[in-house]
Short mmCIF file of C-alpha atoms and ligand atoms in Angstrom, two decimals:
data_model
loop_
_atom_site.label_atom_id
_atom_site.label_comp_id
_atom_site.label_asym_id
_atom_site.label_seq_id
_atom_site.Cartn_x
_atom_site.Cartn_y
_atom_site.Cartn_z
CA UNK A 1 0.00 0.00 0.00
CA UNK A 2 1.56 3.44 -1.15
CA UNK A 3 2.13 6.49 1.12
CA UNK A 4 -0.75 8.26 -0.82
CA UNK A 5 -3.17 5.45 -0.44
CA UNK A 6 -2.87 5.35 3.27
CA UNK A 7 -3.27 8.61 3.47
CA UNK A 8 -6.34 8.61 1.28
CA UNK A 9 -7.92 6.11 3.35
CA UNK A 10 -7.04 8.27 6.71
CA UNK A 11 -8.74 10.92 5.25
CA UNK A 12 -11.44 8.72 4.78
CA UNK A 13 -11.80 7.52 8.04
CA UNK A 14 -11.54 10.42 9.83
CA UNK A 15 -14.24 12.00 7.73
CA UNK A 16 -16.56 9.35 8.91
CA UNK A 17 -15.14 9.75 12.67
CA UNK A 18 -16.65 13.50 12.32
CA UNK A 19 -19.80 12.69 10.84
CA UNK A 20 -20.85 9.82 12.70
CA UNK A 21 -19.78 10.84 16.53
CA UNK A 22 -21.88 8.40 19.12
CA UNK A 23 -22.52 10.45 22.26
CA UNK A 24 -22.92 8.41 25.07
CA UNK A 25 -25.03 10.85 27.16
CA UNK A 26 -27.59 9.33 25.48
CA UNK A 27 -27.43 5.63 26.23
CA UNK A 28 -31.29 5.08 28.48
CA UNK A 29 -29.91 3.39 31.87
CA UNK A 30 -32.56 1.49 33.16
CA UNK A 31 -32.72 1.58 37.14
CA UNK A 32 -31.58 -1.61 38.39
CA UNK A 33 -30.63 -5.32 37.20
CA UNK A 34 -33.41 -7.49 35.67
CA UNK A 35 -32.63 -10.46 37.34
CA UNK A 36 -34.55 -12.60 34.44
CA UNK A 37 -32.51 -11.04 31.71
CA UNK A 38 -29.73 -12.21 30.06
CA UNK A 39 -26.90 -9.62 30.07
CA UNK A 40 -24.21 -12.17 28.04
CA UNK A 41 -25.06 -14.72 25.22
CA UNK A 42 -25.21 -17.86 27.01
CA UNK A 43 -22.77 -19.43 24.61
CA UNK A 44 -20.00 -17.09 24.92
CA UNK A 45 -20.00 -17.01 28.55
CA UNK A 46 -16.65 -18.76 29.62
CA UNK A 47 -18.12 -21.52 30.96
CA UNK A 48 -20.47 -22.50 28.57
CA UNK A 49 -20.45 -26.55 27.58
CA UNK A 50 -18.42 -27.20 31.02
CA UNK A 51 -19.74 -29.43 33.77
CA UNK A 52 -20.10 -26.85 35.82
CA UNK A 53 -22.07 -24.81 33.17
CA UNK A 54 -24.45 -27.96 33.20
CA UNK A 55 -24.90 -27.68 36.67
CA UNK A 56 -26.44 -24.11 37.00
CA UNK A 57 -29.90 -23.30 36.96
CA UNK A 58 -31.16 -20.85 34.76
CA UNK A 59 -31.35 -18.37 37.65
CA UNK A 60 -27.68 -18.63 38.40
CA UNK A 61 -26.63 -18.65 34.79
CA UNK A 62 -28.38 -15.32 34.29
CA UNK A 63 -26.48 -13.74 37.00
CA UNK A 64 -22.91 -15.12 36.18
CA UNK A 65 -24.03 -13.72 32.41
CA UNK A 66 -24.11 -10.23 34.02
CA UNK A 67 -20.64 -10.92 36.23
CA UNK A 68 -18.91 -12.01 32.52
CA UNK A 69 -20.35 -8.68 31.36
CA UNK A 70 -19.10 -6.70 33.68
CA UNK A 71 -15.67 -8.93 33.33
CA UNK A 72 -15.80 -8.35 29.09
CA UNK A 73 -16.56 -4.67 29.58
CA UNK A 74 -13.73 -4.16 32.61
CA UNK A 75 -10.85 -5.66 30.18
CA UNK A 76 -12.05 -3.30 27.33
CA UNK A 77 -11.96 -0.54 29.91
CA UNK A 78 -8.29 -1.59 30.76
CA UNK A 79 -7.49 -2.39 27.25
CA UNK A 80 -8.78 0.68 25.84
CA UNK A 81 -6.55 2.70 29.12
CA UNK A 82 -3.82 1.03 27.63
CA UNK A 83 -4.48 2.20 23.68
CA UNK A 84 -4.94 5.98 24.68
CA UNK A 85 -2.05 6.46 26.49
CA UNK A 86 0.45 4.69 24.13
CA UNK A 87 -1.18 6.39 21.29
CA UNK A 88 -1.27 9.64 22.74
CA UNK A 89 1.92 9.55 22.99
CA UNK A 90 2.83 9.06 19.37
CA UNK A 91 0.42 11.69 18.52
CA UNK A 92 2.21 15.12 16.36
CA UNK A 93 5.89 14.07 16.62
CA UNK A 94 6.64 13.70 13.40
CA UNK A 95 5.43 14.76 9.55
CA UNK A 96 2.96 12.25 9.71
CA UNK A 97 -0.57 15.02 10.44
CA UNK A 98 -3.09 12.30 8.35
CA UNK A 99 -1.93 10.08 10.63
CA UNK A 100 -2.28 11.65 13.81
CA UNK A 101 -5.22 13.33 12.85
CA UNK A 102 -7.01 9.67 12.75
CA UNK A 103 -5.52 8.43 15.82
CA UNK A 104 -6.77 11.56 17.34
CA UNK A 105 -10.07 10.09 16.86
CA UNK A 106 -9.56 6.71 17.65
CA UNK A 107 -7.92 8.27 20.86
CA UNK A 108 -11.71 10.52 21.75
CA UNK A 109 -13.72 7.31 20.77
CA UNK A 110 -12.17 5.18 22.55
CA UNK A 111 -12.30 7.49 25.44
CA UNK A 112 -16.36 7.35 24.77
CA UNK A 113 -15.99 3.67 24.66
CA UNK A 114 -14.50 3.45 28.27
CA UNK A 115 -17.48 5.84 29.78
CA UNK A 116 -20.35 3.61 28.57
CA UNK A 117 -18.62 0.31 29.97
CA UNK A 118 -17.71 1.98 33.37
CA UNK A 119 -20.89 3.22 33.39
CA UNK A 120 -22.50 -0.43 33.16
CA UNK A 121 -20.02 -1.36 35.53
CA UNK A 122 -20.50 1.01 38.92
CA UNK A 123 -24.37 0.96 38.13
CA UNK A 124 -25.28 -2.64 37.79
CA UNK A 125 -22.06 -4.22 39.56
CA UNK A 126 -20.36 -1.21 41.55
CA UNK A 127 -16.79 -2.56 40.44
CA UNK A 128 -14.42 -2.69 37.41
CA UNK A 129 -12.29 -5.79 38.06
CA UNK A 130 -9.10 -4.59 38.32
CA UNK A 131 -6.26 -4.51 35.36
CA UNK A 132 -3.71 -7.62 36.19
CA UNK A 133 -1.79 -6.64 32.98
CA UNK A 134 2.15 -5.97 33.21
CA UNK A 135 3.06 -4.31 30.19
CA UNK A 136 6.57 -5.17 28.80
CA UNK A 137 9.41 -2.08 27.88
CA UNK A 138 9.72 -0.84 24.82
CA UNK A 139 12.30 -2.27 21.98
CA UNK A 140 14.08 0.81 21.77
CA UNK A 141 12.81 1.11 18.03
CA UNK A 142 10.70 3.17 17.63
CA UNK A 143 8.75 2.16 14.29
CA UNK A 144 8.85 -1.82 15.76
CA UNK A 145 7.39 -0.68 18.66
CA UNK A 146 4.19 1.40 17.16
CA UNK A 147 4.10 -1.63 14.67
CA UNK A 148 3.81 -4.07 18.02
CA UNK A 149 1.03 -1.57 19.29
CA UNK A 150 -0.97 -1.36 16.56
CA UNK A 151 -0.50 -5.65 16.15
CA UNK A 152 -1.63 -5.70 19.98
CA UNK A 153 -4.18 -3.73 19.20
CA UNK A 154 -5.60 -5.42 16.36
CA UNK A 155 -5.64 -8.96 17.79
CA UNK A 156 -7.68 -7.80 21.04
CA UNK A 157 -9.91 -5.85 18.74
CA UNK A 158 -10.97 -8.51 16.52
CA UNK A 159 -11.82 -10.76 19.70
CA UNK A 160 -13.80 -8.01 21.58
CA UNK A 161 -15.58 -7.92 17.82
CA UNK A 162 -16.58 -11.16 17.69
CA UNK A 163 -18.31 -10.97 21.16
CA UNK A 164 -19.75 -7.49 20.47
CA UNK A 165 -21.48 -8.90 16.58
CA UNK A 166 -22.74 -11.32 18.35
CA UNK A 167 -24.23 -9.79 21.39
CA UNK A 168 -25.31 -6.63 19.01
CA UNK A 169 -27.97 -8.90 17.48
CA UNK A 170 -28.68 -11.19 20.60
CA UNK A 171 -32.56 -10.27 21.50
CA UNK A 172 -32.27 -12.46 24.37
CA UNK A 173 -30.16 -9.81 25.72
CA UNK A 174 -30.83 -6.95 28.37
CA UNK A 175 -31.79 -3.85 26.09
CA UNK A 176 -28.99 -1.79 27.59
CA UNK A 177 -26.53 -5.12 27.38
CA UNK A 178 -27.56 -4.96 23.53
CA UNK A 179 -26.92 -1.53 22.62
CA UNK A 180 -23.88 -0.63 24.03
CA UNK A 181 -22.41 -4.06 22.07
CA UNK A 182 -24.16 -3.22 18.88
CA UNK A 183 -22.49 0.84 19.48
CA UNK A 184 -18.82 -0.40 19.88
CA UNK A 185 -19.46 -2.98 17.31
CA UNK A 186 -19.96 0.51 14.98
CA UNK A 187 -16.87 1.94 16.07
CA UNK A 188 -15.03 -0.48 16.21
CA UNK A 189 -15.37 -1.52 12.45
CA UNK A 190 -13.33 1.53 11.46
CA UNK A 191 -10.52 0.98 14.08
CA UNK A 192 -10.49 -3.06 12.32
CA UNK A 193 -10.17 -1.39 9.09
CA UNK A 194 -7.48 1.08 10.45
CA UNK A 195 -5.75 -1.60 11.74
CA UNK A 196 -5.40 -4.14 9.24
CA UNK A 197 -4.06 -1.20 6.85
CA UNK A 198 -1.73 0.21 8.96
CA UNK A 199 -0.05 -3.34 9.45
CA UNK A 200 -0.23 -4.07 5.83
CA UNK A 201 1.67 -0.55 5.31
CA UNK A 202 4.25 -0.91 7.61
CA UNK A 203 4.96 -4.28 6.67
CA UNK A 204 5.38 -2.96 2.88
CA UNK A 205 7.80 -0.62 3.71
CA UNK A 206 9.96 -2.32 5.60
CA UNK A 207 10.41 -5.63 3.34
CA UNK A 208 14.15 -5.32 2.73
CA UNK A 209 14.79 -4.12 6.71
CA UNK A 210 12.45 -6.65 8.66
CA UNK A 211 14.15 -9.56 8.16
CA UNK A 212 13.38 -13.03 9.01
CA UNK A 213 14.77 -13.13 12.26
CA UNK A 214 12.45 -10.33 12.86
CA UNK A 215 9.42 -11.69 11.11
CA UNK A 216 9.75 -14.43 13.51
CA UNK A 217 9.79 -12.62 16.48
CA UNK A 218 6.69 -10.81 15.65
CA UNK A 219 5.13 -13.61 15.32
CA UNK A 220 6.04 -15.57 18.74
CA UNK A 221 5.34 -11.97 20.22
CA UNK A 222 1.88 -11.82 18.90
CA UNK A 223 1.26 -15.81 19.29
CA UNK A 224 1.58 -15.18 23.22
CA UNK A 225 0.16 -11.80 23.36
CA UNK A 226 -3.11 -13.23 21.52
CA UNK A 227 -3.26 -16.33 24.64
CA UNK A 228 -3.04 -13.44 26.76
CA UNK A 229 -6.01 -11.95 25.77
CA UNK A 230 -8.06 -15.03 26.01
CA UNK A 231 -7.04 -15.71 29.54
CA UNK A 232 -8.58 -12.30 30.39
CA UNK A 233 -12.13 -13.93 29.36
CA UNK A 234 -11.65 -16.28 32.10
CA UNK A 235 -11.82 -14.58 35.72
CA UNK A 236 -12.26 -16.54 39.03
CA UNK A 237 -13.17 -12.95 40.86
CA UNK A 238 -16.31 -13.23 38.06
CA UNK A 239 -16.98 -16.86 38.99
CA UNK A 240 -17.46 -15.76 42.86
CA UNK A 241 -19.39 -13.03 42.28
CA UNK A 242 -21.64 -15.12 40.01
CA UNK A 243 -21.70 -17.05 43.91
CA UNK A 244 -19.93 -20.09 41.99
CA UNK A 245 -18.44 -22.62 44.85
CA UNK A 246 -14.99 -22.89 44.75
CA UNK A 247 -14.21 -20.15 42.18
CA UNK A 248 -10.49 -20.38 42.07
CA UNK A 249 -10.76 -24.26 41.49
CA UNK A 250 -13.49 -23.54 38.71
CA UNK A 251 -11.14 -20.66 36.89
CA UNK A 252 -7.81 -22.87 37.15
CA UNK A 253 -9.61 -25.53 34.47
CA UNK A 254 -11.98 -23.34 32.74
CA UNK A 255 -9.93 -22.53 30.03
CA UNK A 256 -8.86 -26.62 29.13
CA UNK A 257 -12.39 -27.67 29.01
CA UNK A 258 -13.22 -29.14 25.61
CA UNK A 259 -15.86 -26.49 24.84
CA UNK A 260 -13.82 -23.52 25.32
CA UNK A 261 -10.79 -24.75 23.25
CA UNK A 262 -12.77 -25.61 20.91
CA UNK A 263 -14.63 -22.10 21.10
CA UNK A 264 -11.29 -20.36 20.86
CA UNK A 265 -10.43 -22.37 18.23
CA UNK A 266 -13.20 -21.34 16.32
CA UNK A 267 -12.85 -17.40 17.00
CA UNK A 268 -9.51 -17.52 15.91
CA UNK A 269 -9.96 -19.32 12.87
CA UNK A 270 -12.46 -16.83 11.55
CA UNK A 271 -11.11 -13.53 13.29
CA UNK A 272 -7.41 -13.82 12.74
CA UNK A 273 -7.06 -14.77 9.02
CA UNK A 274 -6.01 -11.66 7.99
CA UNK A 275 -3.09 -11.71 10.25
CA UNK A 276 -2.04 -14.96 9.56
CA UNK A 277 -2.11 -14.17 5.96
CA UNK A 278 0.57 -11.16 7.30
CA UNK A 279 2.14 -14.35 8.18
CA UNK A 280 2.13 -12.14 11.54
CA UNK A 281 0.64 -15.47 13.65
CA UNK A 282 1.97 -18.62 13.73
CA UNK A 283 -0.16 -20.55 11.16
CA UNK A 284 -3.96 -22.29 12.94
CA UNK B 1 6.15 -17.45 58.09
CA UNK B 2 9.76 -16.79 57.16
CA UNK B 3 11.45 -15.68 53.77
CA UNK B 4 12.17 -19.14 52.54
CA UNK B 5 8.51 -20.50 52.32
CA UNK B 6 7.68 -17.04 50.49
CA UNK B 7 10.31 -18.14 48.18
CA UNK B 8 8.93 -22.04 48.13
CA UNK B 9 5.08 -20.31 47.65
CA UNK B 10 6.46 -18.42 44.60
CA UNK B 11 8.18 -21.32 43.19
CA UNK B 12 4.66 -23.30 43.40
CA UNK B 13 3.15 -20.63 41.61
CA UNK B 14 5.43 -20.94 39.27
CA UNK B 15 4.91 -24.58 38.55
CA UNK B 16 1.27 -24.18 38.54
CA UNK B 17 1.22 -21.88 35.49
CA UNK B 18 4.22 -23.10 33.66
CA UNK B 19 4.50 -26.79 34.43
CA UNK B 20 6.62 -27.15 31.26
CA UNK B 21 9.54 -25.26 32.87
CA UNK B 22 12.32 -26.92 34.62
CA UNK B 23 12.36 -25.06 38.24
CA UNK B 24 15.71 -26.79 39.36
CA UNK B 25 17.26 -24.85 36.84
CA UNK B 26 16.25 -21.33 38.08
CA UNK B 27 17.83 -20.02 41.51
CA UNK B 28 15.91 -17.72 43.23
CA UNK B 29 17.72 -14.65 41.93
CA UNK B 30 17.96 -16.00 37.90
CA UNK B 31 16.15 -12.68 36.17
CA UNK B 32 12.56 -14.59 34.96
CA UNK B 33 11.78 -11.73 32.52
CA UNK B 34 15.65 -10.96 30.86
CA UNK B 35 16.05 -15.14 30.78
CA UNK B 36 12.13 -15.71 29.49
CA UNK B 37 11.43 -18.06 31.61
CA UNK B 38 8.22 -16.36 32.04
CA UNK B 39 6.77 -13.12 30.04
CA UNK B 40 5.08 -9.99 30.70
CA UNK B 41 2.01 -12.27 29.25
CA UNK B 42 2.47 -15.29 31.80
CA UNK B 43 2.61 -12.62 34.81
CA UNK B 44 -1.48 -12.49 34.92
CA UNK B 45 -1.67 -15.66 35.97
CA UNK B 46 0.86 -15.82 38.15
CA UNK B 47 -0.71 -12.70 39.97
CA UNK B 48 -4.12 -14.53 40.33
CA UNK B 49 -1.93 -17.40 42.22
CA UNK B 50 -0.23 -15.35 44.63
CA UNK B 51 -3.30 -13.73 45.55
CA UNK B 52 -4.94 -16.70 46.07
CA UNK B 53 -1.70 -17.94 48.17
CA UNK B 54 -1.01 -14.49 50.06
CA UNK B 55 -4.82 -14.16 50.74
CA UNK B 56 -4.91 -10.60 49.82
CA UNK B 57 -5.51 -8.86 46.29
CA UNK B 58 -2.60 -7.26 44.91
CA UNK B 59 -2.21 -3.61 44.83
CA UNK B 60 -2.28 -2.09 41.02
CA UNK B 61 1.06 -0.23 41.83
CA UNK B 62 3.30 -2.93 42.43
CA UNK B 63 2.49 -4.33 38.43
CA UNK B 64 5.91 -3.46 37.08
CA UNK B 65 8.08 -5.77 35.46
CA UNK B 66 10.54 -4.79 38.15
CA UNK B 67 8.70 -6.79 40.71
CA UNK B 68 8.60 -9.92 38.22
CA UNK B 69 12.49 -9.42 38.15
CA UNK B 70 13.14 -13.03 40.09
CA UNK B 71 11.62 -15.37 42.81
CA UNK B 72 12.99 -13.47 45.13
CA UNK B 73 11.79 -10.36 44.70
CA UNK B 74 8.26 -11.58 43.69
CA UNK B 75 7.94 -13.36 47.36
CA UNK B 76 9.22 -9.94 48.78
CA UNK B 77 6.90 -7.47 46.81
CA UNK B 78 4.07 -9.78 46.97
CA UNK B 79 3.93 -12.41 49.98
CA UNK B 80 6.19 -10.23 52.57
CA UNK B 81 2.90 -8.95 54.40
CA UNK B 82 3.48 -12.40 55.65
CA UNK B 83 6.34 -12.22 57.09
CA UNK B 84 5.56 -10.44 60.06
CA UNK B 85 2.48 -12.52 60.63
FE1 LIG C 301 -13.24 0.46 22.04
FE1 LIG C 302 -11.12 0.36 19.25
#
């Protein structure tokens, strides 16, 4: 992808960021908890197919669907901490003003982003769960290092994507669990598209530079980083709250059960194509 | 509680969410980040561990890859409200 194509399509998507701003003043918070609703599709919730999933009454299901959304909004809230302070950052240091003037948005939306979650989370659960993320230092290189960002970025983005499609269109769901999926699912598209171009570009121009050696380290970096982010779906603080005996024991095999590999398995496969066709994870 | 069962508690830890690794091989001062024997990406499990060991959650503040640096210093940033137990 040329310098003037990017460009073009920063244009582009900043355009749309103006136009199409999503204020989140005007989300309608219903008073309290429906205890009968459903605030997380049943079969995304991280124990979904386990034994202990099969031992839950419908009553107790429902609530530990509203504990995993609280527990999927809190690691977007972290997640999306994260994003705006290592893009800010980057912003206006160099010539690069198409550039920064996108990020600038992706920087206000996803500040929008994190006041609708934390709003669901200190009304209907008073808590965030707290971040347990250590980030790593920096390479030292600067254009590796936005390159890893953006990478990071991407792979938690198209997993939070999955969940939100699926939730967006879920009418089981809580009206207020529904719309605030189906709203980041509309941002969100744009940072996806961002995303995947700005890795494509970056990769382009450094053919002849990034070597192999290199190559490969992307990719083990970016093969742990993504079972990183899946271990943040799984959260024995969640489990108790859901009033789940024995949460720690239930979280420490949650993730091996046969239904959740398989369901990881499965996300992967249909999210992450495009960066395994970067060759940027190691192959399915 | 004294310093060395901190240091044991850490090493279980350890096992728990890497029971691939050869613990014989790492002293208690061998630098578990420089020497990737763990990641930044293990360390969320590992934190989840030695809460559930120590009993209390851990406080945002001490998440810095300095206090991953080796067994050691884990079992003194995060377990050494036990040593005066
Ligand atoms: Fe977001
Ligand atoms: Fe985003």
């Amino acid at each position: 992808m040329s310098q003037i194509d990017f460009d073009q399509l920063l244009a582009k998507l900043s355009a749309v960021s103006e136009e199409e701003f999503i204020d989140p003043g005007r989300l309608e918070w219903p008073a309290e908890v429906d205890p009968n609703a459903w605030y997380f599709t049943p079969e995304l919730i991280s124990l979904y197919g386990s034994d202990i999933w099969e031992s839950l009454d419908d009553r107790q299901r429902k609530r530990l669907s509203l504990a995993e959304a609280v527990n999927f909004f809190s690691l977007n809230i972290h997640g999306e901490k994260y994003l705006i302070s290592e893009i800010s950052r980057r912003l206006y240091i160099g010539e690069e003003s198409e550039l920064s003037r996108y990020l600038l948005h992706f920087v206000d939306e996803e500040a929008r982003h994190m006041m609708y979650f934390a709003g669901f989370c200190r009304r209907y659960a008073e808590k965030i769960y707290p971040d347990h993320t250590v980030h790593g230092e920096d390479s030292g290189d600067a254009e590796l290092d936005m390159f890893l960002l953006f990478a990071r970025i991407n792979v938690f983005e198209e997993i939070v994507d999955h969940y939100n499609r699926i939730m967006a269109k879920d009418e089981r769901l809580a009206p207020i669990a529904r719309e605030i999926n189906r709203i980041h699912h509309f941002e969100e598209l744009r940072h996806l598209n961002f995303g995947r171009n700005f890795l494509r570009h970056c990769l382009d121009r450094h053919i002849d530079d990034w070597d192999e050696v290199r190559r490969q380290e992307l990719r083990n970096h970016l093969s742990s980083y993504l079972k990183f982010v899946w271990k943040q779906y799984y959260n024995p603080e969640t489990y108790q709250d859901a009033g789940i005996d024995e949460a720690f024991e239930v979280w420490r095999v949650a993730a091996n059960s046969p239904s959740a590999v398989q369901h990881r398995n499965e996300v992967n496969q249909k999210r992450l194509s495009y960066l395994r066709k970067l060759q940027l994870l190691e192959a399915a | 509680m004294n310093g060395s069962s901190g240091v044991a508690k850490v090493r279980s830890c350890l096992a728990a969410i890497k029971p691939d690794i050869d613990l014989d091989a790492v002293s208690d001062d061998t630098p578990l980040l420089k020497e990737r024997v763990i990641t930044s990406f293990d360390v969320l499990d590992l934190i989840l561990h030695l809460e559930r060991v120590s009993g209390q959650s851990i406080n945002r503040a001490q998440l810095v890859p300095g206090s991953f640096r080796d067994i050691e210093t884990i079992a003194r940033v995060f377990l050494s409200a036990e040593v005066n137990e």
